[in-house]
Short mmCIF file of C-alpha atoms and ligand atoms in Angstrom, two decimals:
data_model
loop_
_atom_site.label_atom_id
_atom_site.label_comp_id
_atom_site.label_asym_id
_atom_site.label_seq_id
_atom_site.Cartn_x
_atom_site.Cartn_y
_atom_site.Cartn_z
CA UNK A 1 0.00 0.00 0.00
CA UNK A 2 1.34 3.42 -0.90
CA UNK A 3 1.53 6.58 1.11
CA UNK A 4 -0.02 9.74 -0.41
CA UNK A 5 3.41 11.13 -1.23
CA UNK A 6 4.35 7.94 -3.09
CA UNK A 7 1.56 8.24 -5.64
CA UNK A 8 3.01 9.58 -8.87
CA UNK A 9 1.91 13.14 -9.48
CA UNK A 10 1.28 13.81 -13.15
CA UNK A 11 1.90 17.21 -14.66
CA UNK A 12 -1.58 17.58 -16.05
CA UNK A 13 -3.98 20.45 -15.94
CA UNK A 14 -7.33 21.05 -17.52
CA UNK A 15 -7.04 22.74 -20.89
CA UNK A 16 -10.77 22.92 -21.31
CA UNK A 17 -13.45 24.06 -18.91
CA UNK A 18 -16.14 26.67 -18.56
CA UNK A 19 -13.65 28.95 -16.77
CA UNK A 20 -10.92 28.76 -19.36
CA UNK A 21 -12.81 27.86 -22.51
CA UNK A 22 -11.04 29.26 -25.55
CA UNK A 23 -12.72 31.56 -28.06
CA UNK A 24 -14.08 29.66 -31.04
CA UNK A 25 -11.23 30.65 -33.37
CA UNK A 26 -8.39 30.29 -30.87
CA UNK A 27 -5.76 27.68 -31.74
CA UNK A 28 -6.57 24.31 -30.22
CA UNK A 29 -4.67 23.36 -27.09
CA UNK A 30 -3.51 19.82 -27.68
CA UNK A 31 -4.67 17.06 -25.37
CA UNK A 32 -2.59 13.94 -24.86
CA UNK A 33 -4.87 11.52 -23.01
CA UNK A 34 -3.03 8.91 -20.97
CA UNK A 35 -4.04 5.31 -21.41
CA UNK A 36 -6.52 4.26 -18.74
CA UNK A 37 -7.22 0.77 -17.52
CA UNK A 38 -10.07 -0.55 -15.47
CA UNK A 39 -13.58 -1.86 -15.76
CA UNK A 40 -14.98 1.16 -17.65
CA UNK A 41 -12.07 1.13 -20.07
CA UNK A 42 -12.65 -2.58 -20.68
CA UNK A 43 -16.34 -1.94 -21.24
CA UNK A 44 -15.47 0.80 -23.71
CA UNK A 45 -13.15 -1.57 -25.60
CA UNK A 46 -16.02 -4.04 -25.83
CA UNK A 47 -18.50 -1.41 -27.04
CA UNK A 48 -15.94 -0.13 -29.52
CA UNK A 49 -15.35 -3.63 -30.93
CA UNK A 50 -19.09 -4.27 -31.24
CA UNK A 51 -19.98 -0.93 -32.83
CA UNK A 52 -17.06 -0.96 -35.28
CA UNK A 53 -17.76 -4.61 -36.06
CA UNK A 54 -21.41 -3.84 -36.81
CA UNK A 55 -20.50 -0.88 -39.00
CA UNK A 56 -17.78 -2.55 -41.08
CA UNK A 57 -19.22 -6.07 -41.34
CA UNK A 58 -22.98 -5.56 -41.74
CA UNK A 59 -22.89 -4.95 -45.54
CA UNK A 60 -21.15 -8.31 -45.98
CA UNK A 61 -23.89 -10.31 -44.28
CA UNK A 62 -26.05 -12.30 -46.72
CA UNK A 63 -29.75 -13.08 -46.46
CA UNK A 64 -31.46 -15.43 -48.88
CA UNK A 65 -34.61 -13.83 -50.32
CA UNK A 66 -34.87 -16.11 -53.32
CA UNK A 67 -33.77 -15.49 -56.92
CA UNK A 68 -35.78 -12.30 -57.43
CA UNK A 69 -34.39 -10.08 -54.63
CA UNK A 70 -30.92 -9.05 -53.48
CA UNK A 71 -29.25 -11.32 -50.96
CA UNK A 72 -27.61 -8.55 -48.93
CA UNK A 73 -28.98 -8.61 -45.37
CA UNK A 74 -29.01 -4.82 -44.96
CA UNK A 75 -29.38 -2.82 -48.14
CA UNK A 76 -30.69 0.64 -49.00
CA UNK A 77 -31.59 0.07 -52.64
CA UNK A 78 -32.07 3.63 -53.84
CA UNK A 79 -32.40 2.64 -57.51
CA UNK A 80 -35.42 0.44 -56.80
CA UNK A 81 -36.55 2.45 -53.78
CA UNK A 82 -36.41 -0.41 -51.31
CA UNK A 83 -34.89 -0.85 -47.86
CA UNK A 84 -33.96 -4.40 -46.91
CA UNK A 85 -33.25 -5.34 -43.31
CA UNK A 86 -32.86 -9.09 -42.95
CA UNK A 87 -36.41 -10.48 -43.36
CA UNK A 88 -38.01 -7.03 -43.53
CA UNK A 89 -38.50 -5.18 -46.80
CA UNK A 90 -39.70 -1.59 -46.71
CA UNK A 91 -41.31 0.07 -49.72
CA UNK A 92 -41.34 3.90 -50.08
CA UNK A 93 -44.99 4.17 -48.94
CA UNK A 94 -44.00 2.27 -45.79
CA UNK A 95 -41.48 4.89 -44.76
CA UNK A 96 -43.46 5.39 -41.57
CA UNK A 97 -41.58 2.36 -40.22
CA UNK A 98 -38.31 4.26 -40.56
CA UNK A 99 -39.97 7.34 -39.04
CA UNK A 100 -41.20 5.15 -36.16
CA UNK A 101 -37.68 3.79 -35.61
CA UNK A 102 -36.28 7.34 -35.55
CA UNK A 103 -38.91 8.37 -32.99
CA UNK A 104 -37.97 5.30 -30.92
CA UNK A 105 -34.29 6.24 -31.20
CA UNK A 106 -35.13 9.76 -29.96
CA UNK A 107 -37.19 8.52 -27.02
CA UNK A 108 -34.49 5.93 -26.26
CA UNK A 109 -31.94 8.71 -26.11
CA UNK A 110 -34.17 10.64 -23.68
CA UNK A 111 -34.53 7.49 -21.57
CA UNK A 112 -30.81 6.76 -21.49
CA UNK A 113 -29.88 10.38 -20.77
CA UNK A 114 -32.41 10.79 -17.98
CA UNK A 115 -31.11 7.64 -16.27
CA UNK A 116 -27.38 7.33 -16.96
CA UNK A 117 -26.56 10.77 -18.33
CA UNK A 118 -24.51 11.09 -21.49
CA UNK A 119 -23.88 7.37 -21.94
CA UNK A 120 -24.47 7.79 -25.67
CA UNK A 121 -21.64 10.35 -25.83
CA UNK A 122 -19.26 8.38 -23.67
CA UNK A 123 -19.63 4.96 -25.21
CA UNK A 124 -21.47 4.69 -28.52
CA UNK A 125 -21.39 8.02 -30.35
CA UNK A 126 -19.45 7.54 -33.61
CA UNK A 127 -17.30 10.55 -32.76
CA UNK A 128 -16.26 8.93 -29.45
CA UNK A 129 -15.69 5.52 -31.02
CA UNK A 130 -13.58 6.79 -33.92
CA UNK A 131 -11.55 9.16 -31.72
CA UNK A 132 -10.84 6.18 -29.47
CA UNK A 133 -9.75 4.18 -32.50
CA UNK A 134 -7.50 6.99 -33.74
CA UNK A 135 -6.00 7.28 -30.23
CA UNK A 136 -5.20 3.56 -30.25
CA UNK A 137 -3.18 4.12 -33.43
CA UNK A 138 -1.52 7.23 -32.00
CA UNK A 139 -0.47 5.45 -28.81
CA UNK A 140 0.77 2.40 -30.70
CA UNK A 141 3.03 4.56 -32.87
CA UNK A 142 4.05 7.48 -30.67
CA UNK A 143 3.68 5.99 -27.19
CA UNK A 144 1.63 7.03 -24.20
CA UNK A 145 1.03 10.56 -22.91
CA UNK A 146 4.55 11.55 -21.84
CA UNK A 147 6.19 10.17 -24.98
CA UNK A 148 3.66 11.92 -27.18
CA UNK A 149 4.08 15.22 -25.37
CA UNK A 150 7.84 14.95 -25.65
CA UNK A 151 7.64 14.09 -29.32
CA UNK A 152 5.27 16.96 -29.97
CA UNK A 153 7.44 19.49 -28.19
CA UNK A 154 10.67 18.21 -29.74
CA UNK A 155 12.28 19.37 -33.00
CA UNK A 156 11.50 17.77 -36.33
CA UNK A 157 13.85 14.83 -36.73
CA UNK A 158 13.79 11.87 -39.10
CA UNK A 159 12.24 9.78 -36.35
CA UNK A 160 9.51 12.30 -35.61
CA UNK A 161 8.77 12.62 -39.32
CA UNK A 162 8.58 8.83 -39.73
CA UNK A 163 6.28 8.46 -36.72
CA UNK A 164 4.00 11.26 -37.84
CA UNK A 165 3.80 10.01 -41.43
CA UNK A 166 3.03 6.49 -40.20
CA UNK A 167 0.32 7.73 -37.86
CA UNK A 168 -1.40 9.90 -40.44
CA UNK A 169 -1.12 7.18 -43.09
CA UNK A 170 -2.90 4.68 -40.83
CA UNK A 171 -5.49 7.30 -39.88
CA UNK A 172 -6.14 7.85 -43.59
CA UNK A 173 -6.49 4.12 -44.20
CA UNK A 174 -9.07 3.94 -41.39
CA UNK A 175 -10.84 7.00 -42.81
CA UNK A 176 -10.96 5.48 -46.32
CA UNK A 177 -12.23 2.19 -44.89
CA UNK A 178 -14.92 4.11 -43.01
CA UNK A 179 -16.07 5.96 -46.11
CA UNK A 180 -15.75 2.78 -48.15
CA UNK A 181 -17.89 0.75 -45.73
CA UNK A 182 -20.66 3.34 -45.94
CA UNK A 183 -21.21 2.94 -49.70
CA UNK A 184 -21.59 -0.83 -49.32
CA UNK A 185 -24.90 -0.21 -47.57
CA UNK A 186 -26.28 1.16 -50.86
CA UNK A 187 -25.30 -1.57 -53.33
CA UNK A 188 -24.29 -5.21 -53.44
CA UNK A 189 -21.05 -5.08 -51.44
CA UNK A 190 -19.05 -7.86 -53.20
CA UNK A 191 -19.92 -6.40 -56.62
CA UNK A 192 -19.28 -2.81 -55.60
CA UNK A 193 -15.88 -3.46 -54.03
CA UNK A 194 -14.71 -4.96 -57.32
CA UNK A 195 -16.02 -1.95 -59.21
CA UNK A 196 -14.37 0.47 -56.77
CA UNK A 197 -10.96 -1.13 -57.20
CA UNK A 198 -11.26 -1.40 -60.99
CA UNK A 199 -12.41 2.21 -61.31
CA UNK A 200 -15.78 1.26 -62.78
CA UNK A 201 -18.01 2.30 -59.85
CA UNK A 202 -20.38 5.24 -60.22
CA UNK A 203 -18.81 8.69 -59.56
CA UNK A 204 -21.11 9.18 -56.58
CA UNK A 205 -19.41 6.21 -54.87
CA UNK A 206 -15.97 7.85 -55.15
CA UNK A 207 -17.36 11.24 -54.07
CA UNK A 208 -19.01 9.65 -51.01
CA UNK A 209 -15.79 7.85 -50.07
CA UNK A 210 -13.82 11.09 -50.47
CA UNK A 211 -16.23 13.15 -48.35
CA UNK A 212 -16.44 10.55 -45.56
CA UNK A 213 -12.69 10.01 -45.63
CA UNK A 214 -12.13 13.74 -45.17
CA UNK A 215 -14.70 14.09 -42.37
CA UNK A 216 -13.53 10.95 -40.52
CA UNK A 217 -9.89 11.99 -40.69
CA UNK A 218 -10.63 15.59 -39.68
CA UNK A 219 -13.14 14.88 -36.90
CA UNK A 220 -11.51 11.73 -35.50
CA UNK A 221 -7.85 12.60 -35.92
CA UNK A 222 -7.53 16.38 -35.89
CA UNK A 223 -10.53 17.99 -34.21
CA UNK A 224 -11.41 15.29 -31.65
CA UNK A 225 -12.89 16.88 -28.51
CA UNK A 226 -13.59 20.14 -30.37
CA UNK A 227 -16.42 18.41 -32.24
CA UNK A 228 -18.15 17.65 -28.92
CA UNK A 229 -17.41 21.01 -27.34
CA UNK A 230 -18.17 23.36 -30.23
CA UNK A 231 -20.05 21.54 -33.00
CA UNK A 232 -22.42 19.02 -31.46
CA UNK A 233 -25.77 20.32 -30.17
CA UNK A 234 -26.31 17.34 -27.88
CA UNK A 235 -24.25 18.68 -24.92
CA UNK A 236 -26.54 21.72 -24.89
CA UNK A 237 -29.75 19.71 -25.25
CA UNK A 238 -28.92 16.98 -22.74
CA UNK A 239 -28.77 19.38 -19.81
CA UNK A 240 -32.54 19.75 -20.14
CA UNK A 241 -32.99 15.99 -19.84
CA UNK A 242 -31.03 15.45 -16.67
CA UNK A 243 -32.65 15.70 -13.27
CA UNK A 244 -31.48 15.19 -9.70
CA UNK A 245 -31.84 11.41 -10.08
CA UNK A 246 -29.81 11.05 -13.28
CA UNK A 247 -26.45 9.35 -12.98
CA UNK A 248 -23.46 11.43 -14.00
CA UNK A 249 -19.73 11.08 -13.48
CA UNK A 250 -19.13 12.98 -10.24
CA UNK A 251 -16.15 13.93 -8.15
CA UNK A 252 -17.27 13.25 -4.60
CA UNK A 253 -15.61 16.18 -2.95
CA UNK A 254 -17.52 15.39 0.25
CA UNK A 255 -14.84 12.74 0.78
CA UNK A 256 -12.06 14.09 -1.46
CA UNK A 257 -11.56 17.62 -0.11
CA UNK A 258 -9.46 19.22 1.15
CA UNK A 259 -7.13 17.49 -1.26
CA UNK A 260 -3.51 17.08 -0.25
CA UNK A 261 -0.40 15.15 -1.17
CA UNK A 262 0.85 15.40 2.39
CA UNK A 263 -2.02 13.98 4.37
CA UNK A 264 0.04 13.02 7.40
CA UNK A 265 1.53 16.49 7.81
CA UNK A 266 -1.86 18.13 7.40
CA UNK A 267 -3.47 15.76 9.88
CA UNK A 268 -0.60 16.28 12.32
CA UNK A 269 -1.36 20.00 12.10
CA UNK A 270 -4.93 19.23 13.12
CA UNK A 271 -6.38 20.07 9.74
CA UNK A 272 -8.97 17.88 7.96
CA UNK A 273 -7.77 16.10 4.85
CA UNK A 274 -9.72 14.34 2.14
CA UNK A 275 -9.01 11.29 0.03
CA UNK A 276 -7.83 13.15 -3.07
CA UNK A 277 -4.03 13.10 -3.25
CA UNK A 278 -4.02 15.63 -6.09
CA UNK A 279 -2.18 13.21 -8.36
CA UNK A 280 -3.94 14.50 -11.50
CA UNK A 281 -4.38 10.97 -12.84
CA UNK A 282 -8.03 11.79 -13.54
CA UNK A 283 -7.02 14.85 -15.57
CA UNK A 284 -4.32 13.03 -17.51
CA UNK A 285 -6.66 10.32 -18.85
CA UNK A 286 -9.49 12.66 -19.78
CA UNK A 287 -9.97 12.75 -23.56
CA UNK A 288 -11.83 16.06 -23.20
CA UNK A 289 -9.00 17.77 -21.34
CA UNK A 290 -11.04 18.69 -18.29
CA UNK A 291 -10.68 18.27 -14.55
CA UNK A 292 -13.77 16.54 -13.19
CA UNK A 293 -12.95 17.98 -9.77
CA UNK A 294 -14.14 21.35 -11.13
CA UNK A 295 -17.68 19.93 -11.13
CA UNK A 296 -20.16 19.10 -13.89
CA UNK A 297 -19.06 20.52 -17.20
CA UNK A 298 -20.49 20.73 -20.68
CA UNK A 299 -17.33 19.05 -22.03
CA UNK A 300 -17.68 15.88 -19.93
CA UNK A 301 -18.87 13.04 -22.16
CA UNK A 302 -19.13 10.70 -19.13
CA UNK A 303 -16.68 8.22 -20.58
CA UNK A 304 -15.80 7.29 -16.97
CA UNK A 305 -12.08 6.93 -17.69
CA UNK A 306 -11.38 9.27 -14.79
CA UNK A 307 -13.24 6.79 -12.55
CA UNK A 308 -10.87 4.04 -13.66
CA UNK A 309 -7.83 6.27 -13.11
CA UNK A 310 -8.93 7.35 -9.64
CA UNK A 311 -10.01 3.86 -8.61
CA UNK A 312 -6.54 2.53 -9.36
CA UNK A 313 -5.06 5.32 -7.22
CA UNK A 314 -7.46 4.51 -4.37
CA UNK A 315 -6.49 0.82 -4.71
CA UNK A 316 -2.84 1.74 -4.28
CA UNK A 317 -3.66 3.81 -1.22
CA UNK A 318 -5.86 1.10 0.28
CA UNK A 319 -8.89 3.41 0.27
CA UNK A 320 -12.42 2.74 -0.89
CA UNK A 321 -12.98 3.11 -4.62
CA UNK A 322 -15.48 5.70 -5.84
CA UNK A 323 -13.86 9.05 -5.07
CA UNK A 324 -14.95 9.72 -8.64
CA UNK A 325 -18.05 7.71 -9.44
CA UNK A 326 -21.38 7.62 -11.19
CA UNK A 327 -23.66 9.45 -8.75
CA UNK A 328 -26.94 11.33 -8.76
CA UNK A 329 -27.19 14.98 -7.79
CA UNK A 330 -29.61 14.13 -4.98
CA UNK A 331 -27.16 11.63 -3.44
CA UNK A 332 -24.30 14.06 -3.90
CA UNK A 333 -26.24 16.87 -2.18
CA UNK A 334 -27.22 14.58 0.68
CA UNK A 335 -23.61 13.54 1.21
CA UNK A 336 -22.38 17.12 0.96
CA UNK A 337 -24.87 18.02 3.69
CA UNK A 338 -23.30 15.33 5.88
CA UNK A 339 -19.74 16.48 5.08
CA UNK A 340 -20.54 20.14 5.79
CA UNK A 341 -22.76 19.52 8.83
CA UNK A 342 -25.77 20.84 6.96
CA UNK A 343 -23.83 23.66 5.31
CA UNK A 344 -22.51 25.12 8.55
CA UNK A 345 -18.83 24.49 7.70
CA UNK A 346 -16.63 23.75 4.74
CA UNK A 347 -16.14 20.12 3.72
CA UNK A 348 -14.81 18.05 6.56
CA UNK A 349 -14.32 14.47 5.37
CA UNK A 350 -14.06 13.19 8.94
CA UNK A 351 -17.82 13.86 9.20
CA UNK A 352 -18.55 11.22 6.57
CA UNK A 353 -16.60 8.54 8.42
CA UNK A 354 -16.99 6.75 11.71
CA UNK A 355 -14.31 6.78 14.36
CA UNK A 356 -13.08 3.50 12.93
CA UNK A 357 -12.58 5.14 9.52
CA UNK A 358 -15.44 3.41 7.73
CA UNK A 359 -18.06 5.39 5.82
CA UNK A 360 -20.94 6.69 7.92
CA UNK A 361 -24.38 5.07 7.65
CA UNK A 362 -25.78 8.53 6.97
CA UNK A 363 -24.30 8.58 3.48
CA UNK A 364 -26.64 8.13 0.53
CA UNK A 365 -25.81 5.47 -2.02
CA UNK A 366 -27.19 4.95 -5.47
CA UNK A 367 -29.83 2.27 -5.76
CA UNK A 368 -31.18 0.82 -8.99
CA UNK A 369 -34.75 1.64 -7.99
CA UNK A 370 -33.90 5.36 -8.33
CA UNK A 371 -33.70 4.78 -12.08
CA UNK A 372 -37.31 3.58 -12.12
CA UNK A 373 -39.20 6.79 -11.51
CA UNK A 374 -42.29 8.28 -13.17
CA UNK A 375 -40.29 9.98 -15.87
CA UNK A 376 -38.43 6.87 -16.94
CA UNK A 377 -41.66 4.84 -16.84
CA UNK A 378 -43.23 7.35 -19.22
CA UNK A 379 -40.26 7.12 -21.59
CA UNK A 380 -40.25 3.32 -21.39
CA UNK A 381 -44.00 3.20 -21.93
CA UNK A 382 -43.88 5.45 -25.00
CA UNK A 383 -40.86 3.61 -26.40
CA UNK A 384 -42.46 0.18 -25.89
CA UNK A 385 -45.85 1.28 -27.26
CA UNK A 386 -44.31 2.57 -30.49
CA UNK A 387 -42.14 -0.55 -30.75
CA UNK A 388 -45.08 -2.90 -30.25
CA UNK A 389 -47.20 -0.94 -32.74
CA UNK A 390 -44.43 -1.21 -35.33
CA UNK A 391 -43.97 -4.94 -34.73
CA UNK A 392 -47.72 -5.57 -34.91
CA UNK A 393 -47.98 -3.51 -38.07
CA UNK A 394 -45.01 -5.35 -39.60
CA UNK A 395 -46.43 -8.76 -38.83
CA UNK A 396 -49.89 -7.98 -40.16
CA UNK A 397 -49.10 -5.72 -43.09
CA UNK A 398 -50.34 -6.54 -46.60
CA UNK A 399 -47.85 -7.53 -49.26
CA UNK A 400 -50.44 -7.14 -52.01
CA UNK A 401 -51.99 -3.76 -52.67
CA UNK A 402 -54.14 -2.11 -55.28
CA UNK A 403 -54.37 1.62 -55.97
CA UNK A 404 -56.62 3.15 -58.60
CA UNK A 405 -56.60 6.52 -60.32
CA UNK A 406 -59.71 7.64 -62.19
CA UNK A 407 -59.04 9.41 -65.50
CA UNK A 408 -59.50 13.11 -64.94
CA UNK A 409 -60.22 14.08 -68.47
CA UNK A 410 -62.58 12.93 -69.78
CA UNK A 411 -64.48 11.80 -66.68
CA UNK A 412 -66.57 9.52 -68.89
CA UNK A 413 -67.21 8.77 -72.54
CA UNK A 414 -70.61 7.98 -74.11
CA UNK A 415 -70.10 5.25 -76.70
CA UNK A 416 -72.09 4.86 -79.96
CA UNK A 417 -74.45 2.30 -78.39
CA UNK A 418 -75.22 4.71 -75.51
CA UNK A 419 -73.21 2.85 -72.92
CA UNK A 420 -70.92 4.82 -70.61
CA UNK A 421 -67.18 4.17 -70.31
CA UNK A 422 -64.79 5.33 -67.59
CA UNK A 423 -61.01 4.93 -67.70
CA UNK A 424 -58.79 3.95 -64.76
CA UNK A 425 -55.12 3.44 -64.04
CA UNK A 426 -54.90 0.38 -61.80
CA UNK A 427 -51.65 -0.10 -59.89
CA UNK A 428 -50.94 -3.57 -58.51
CA UNK A 429 -48.18 -3.78 -55.92
CA UNK A 430 -46.66 -7.22 -55.56
CA UNK A 431 -44.46 -6.65 -52.52
CA UNK A 432 -42.97 -10.12 -52.22
CA UNK A 433 -39.84 -11.27 -54.06
CA UNK A 434 -41.75 -13.93 -56.00
CA UNK A 435 -43.86 -13.81 -59.17
CA UNK A 436 -47.56 -14.39 -58.69
CA UNK A 437 -50.86 -14.38 -60.53
CA UNK A 438 -53.29 -11.76 -59.35
CA UNK A 439 -57.00 -11.90 -60.11
CA UNK A 440 -58.67 -8.50 -60.48
CA UNK A 441 -62.44 -8.53 -60.00
CA UNK A 442 -65.15 -5.86 -60.17
CA UNK A 443 -67.68 -5.78 -57.35
CA UNK A 444 -70.84 -3.76 -57.77
CA UNK A 445 -71.76 -1.56 -60.75
CA UNK A 446 -74.52 -3.64 -62.22
CA UNK A 447 -74.05 -4.95 -65.76
CA UNK A 448 -70.64 -3.37 -66.16
CA UNK A 449 -67.58 -5.08 -67.62
CA UNK A 450 -63.96 -4.13 -67.91
CA UNK A 451 -61.29 -4.50 -70.52
CA UNK A 452 -57.54 -4.06 -70.13
CA UNK A 453 -55.53 -2.12 -72.71
CA UNK A 454 -52.91 -4.39 -74.26
CA UNK A 455 -54.54 -7.61 -73.01
CA UNK A 456 -56.24 -9.51 -75.78
CA UNK A 457 -59.19 -10.86 -73.79
CA UNK A 458 -62.93 -10.23 -74.16
CA UNK A 459 -64.43 -7.74 -71.69
CA UNK A 460 -65.39 -9.41 -68.43
CA UNK A 461 -65.91 -8.68 -64.74
CA UNK A 462 -62.71 -10.45 -63.80
CA UNK A 463 -59.27 -11.08 -65.28
CA UNK A 464 -55.99 -12.59 -64.15
CA UNK A 465 -52.68 -10.88 -64.59
CA UNK A 466 -49.08 -12.00 -63.97
CA UNK A 467 -47.22 -9.77 -61.52
CA UNK A 468 -43.44 -9.68 -61.47
CA UNK A 469 -41.68 -10.24 -58.13
CA UNK A 470 -41.24 -7.19 -55.94
CA UNK A 471 -42.61 -4.85 -58.58
CA UNK A 472 -45.41 -2.42 -59.28
CA UNK A 473 -47.62 -3.35 -62.26
CA UNK A 474 -49.62 -0.62 -63.92
CA UNK A 475 -52.69 -1.44 -66.02
CA UNK A 476 -54.92 0.79 -68.11
CA UNK A 477 -58.50 -0.44 -67.51
CA UNK A 478 -61.75 0.69 -69.18
CA UNK A 479 -65.05 -0.02 -67.42
CA UNK A 480 -68.19 0.08 -69.54
CA UNK A 481 -71.77 0.08 -68.25
CA UNK A 482 -74.85 -0.21 -70.51
CA UNK A 483 -76.99 2.95 -70.54
CA UNK A 484 -80.04 1.21 -69.11
CA UNK A 485 -78.01 0.02 -66.08
CA UNK A 486 -76.61 3.40 -65.05
CA UNK A 487 -78.10 4.20 -61.66
CA UNK A 488 -76.87 7.73 -61.01
CA UNK A 489 -74.34 10.30 -62.15
CA UNK A 490 -71.85 8.97 -59.60
CA UNK A 491 -71.77 5.34 -58.53
CA UNK A 492 -69.20 3.48 -56.47
CA UNK A 493 -67.85 0.01 -57.00
CA UNK A 494 -64.81 -2.00 -55.92
CA UNK A 495 -61.71 -3.29 -57.60
CA UNK A 496 -60.83 -6.42 -55.64
CA UNK A 497 -57.47 -8.12 -56.13
CA UNK A 498 -56.61 -11.58 -54.90
CA UNK A 499 -53.68 -13.95 -54.98
CA UNK A 500 -55.38 -17.34 -55.19
CA UNK A 501 -52.23 -19.09 -53.93
CA UNK A 502 -51.71 -17.11 -50.72
CA UNK A 503 -55.32 -15.88 -50.35
CA UNK A 504 -54.03 -12.33 -49.85
CA UNK A 505 -56.57 -9.73 -50.95
CA UNK A 506 -56.98 -5.99 -51.20
CA UNK A 507 -59.77 -3.69 -52.36
CA UNK A 508 -60.12 -0.20 -53.71
CA UNK A 509 -63.42 1.68 -53.86
CA UNK A 510 -63.65 3.61 -57.13
CA UNK A 511 -66.28 5.92 -58.59
CA UNK A 512 -68.02 5.56 -61.93
CA UNK A 513 -69.21 8.81 -63.49
CA UNK A 514 -72.03 9.21 -65.98
CA UNK A 515 -73.93 12.17 -67.48
CA UNK A 516 -77.33 13.04 -66.05
CA UNK A 517 -78.86 12.42 -69.43
CA UNK A 518 -77.93 8.74 -69.38
CA UNK A 519 -80.49 7.92 -66.70
S1 LIG B 601 -14.17 14.11 -16.86
FE1 LIG B 601 -14.06 11.89 -16.74
S2 LIG B 601 -15.99 11.17 -17.58
FE2 LIG B 601 -15.78 13.32 -18.16
S3 LIG B 601 -14.85 13.24 -20.19
FE3 LIG B 601 -13.17 13.43 -18.71
S4 LIG B 601 -12.55 11.33 -18.30
FE4 LIG B 601 -14.53 11.21 -19.29
S1 LIG B 602 -9.60 12.65 -7.89
FE1 LIG B 602 -8.42 10.75 -7.77
S2 LIG B 602 -7.26 10.65 -9.68
FE2 LIG B 602 -7.98 12.74 -9.44
S3 LIG B 602 -6.33 13.81 -8.45
FE3 LIG B 602 -7.67 13.13 -6.80
S4 LIG B 602 -6.88 11.14 -6.23
FE4 LIG B 602 -5.92 11.64 -8.17
#
């Protein structure tokens, strides 16, 4: 076990905080985050591997939809206006599913933020994940914090040049791979990768790769924390979603202050001393360049690396972990009240401990049930209701549809025998990746018959038509009713479509117009 004075003190100070935030156009102060290790860092590695794996590998997953549909599991087929997601196929008129998913994502973000703060920012935001990835490369090539700072401050030598060129080259490769992976979501990936390398892909593919390469390299490698601090609106919005029961990364100054590296001397002088040994380990690992001991800050993405850093210091000192921890404001305030004797003195950490040195029973601790409050129930309820509605709608939706447009001009034609004819454009949507025969039948409109332009069949009240897989079929249909059968100037009847094999049906109620004189 180490003594306070034996804990290494790092020369690190916050370069970013509300007090010293730079003007927007000031040169960036470089941050050299030290490598952290601990449970949160391990969790972040896992999340990083999963999210990057999903992003890069998803376009290569195959999904057999038969011979008439693409076999890419996730595909945004802009040319044919389809979105494929494993067994789900979304047509343009079903875009409300995508809208529903976006609404769910929004409510999910509210739910996560109101419970565990900016977990999205700290763990899964693409900016965080790619900056982490770029930092892995930087550390592997240039070394950890001290080595990088030394290299940065040193003169340009052959070694420095080689290291910098290597780092930026690998960053560019990652950036190109990131842009490249994106385009594979919009076309058959194995085909497109061949076209990209042979120079035969569409120009838009190369433009997309170039734009995403530039943005990934700039945001992930060069701008890093500036994107979160200055460009992203989420840090501003999220403050409105937190409440006193939301978990945030907190420096528990009720046990940490007064901080000192010389605890024994201070105690010998009869002064109170807290658990913080002012080693700056929490500052050195922070990718945002802040000091969490300054309190809650807009810059903090709650990545929890400072928790790992401080926990390892507390382990070395033989003290309880959690000097920096996930805590709610209400627990923090309650514990501050204990440490300050209800606000009557400055923080005295001896007030939060018993004579034996253990933590007092009066201290508040986070409990899972605090997450389940009215607000989170409302978010969960709304999120689940939309999700269930989408699932129900997906499972019961029709894959055969008919839409009909009545000719606008003329509304009707009186034929030489006195009968009345109306024209319609009938659209049959076969939304499955298989060919099928669809029977179109008229219901109502006494004595009327229909004929299809281009189909050499006698007029009838029903006809069968072959529909191509996963396609829209458009038919020009004329409906004729004898003069003596016309009931009124406007009558309604139904076009009914049916797939005799699957028994799927759909109907459309159309109008049949006739002149007053015909009656
Ligand atoms: S203060 Fe801690 S939690 Fe916040 S960004 Fe820095 S290291 Fe992450
Ligand atoms: S909070 Fe922890 S890591 Fe930060 S300076 Fe104090 S003891 Fe060191």
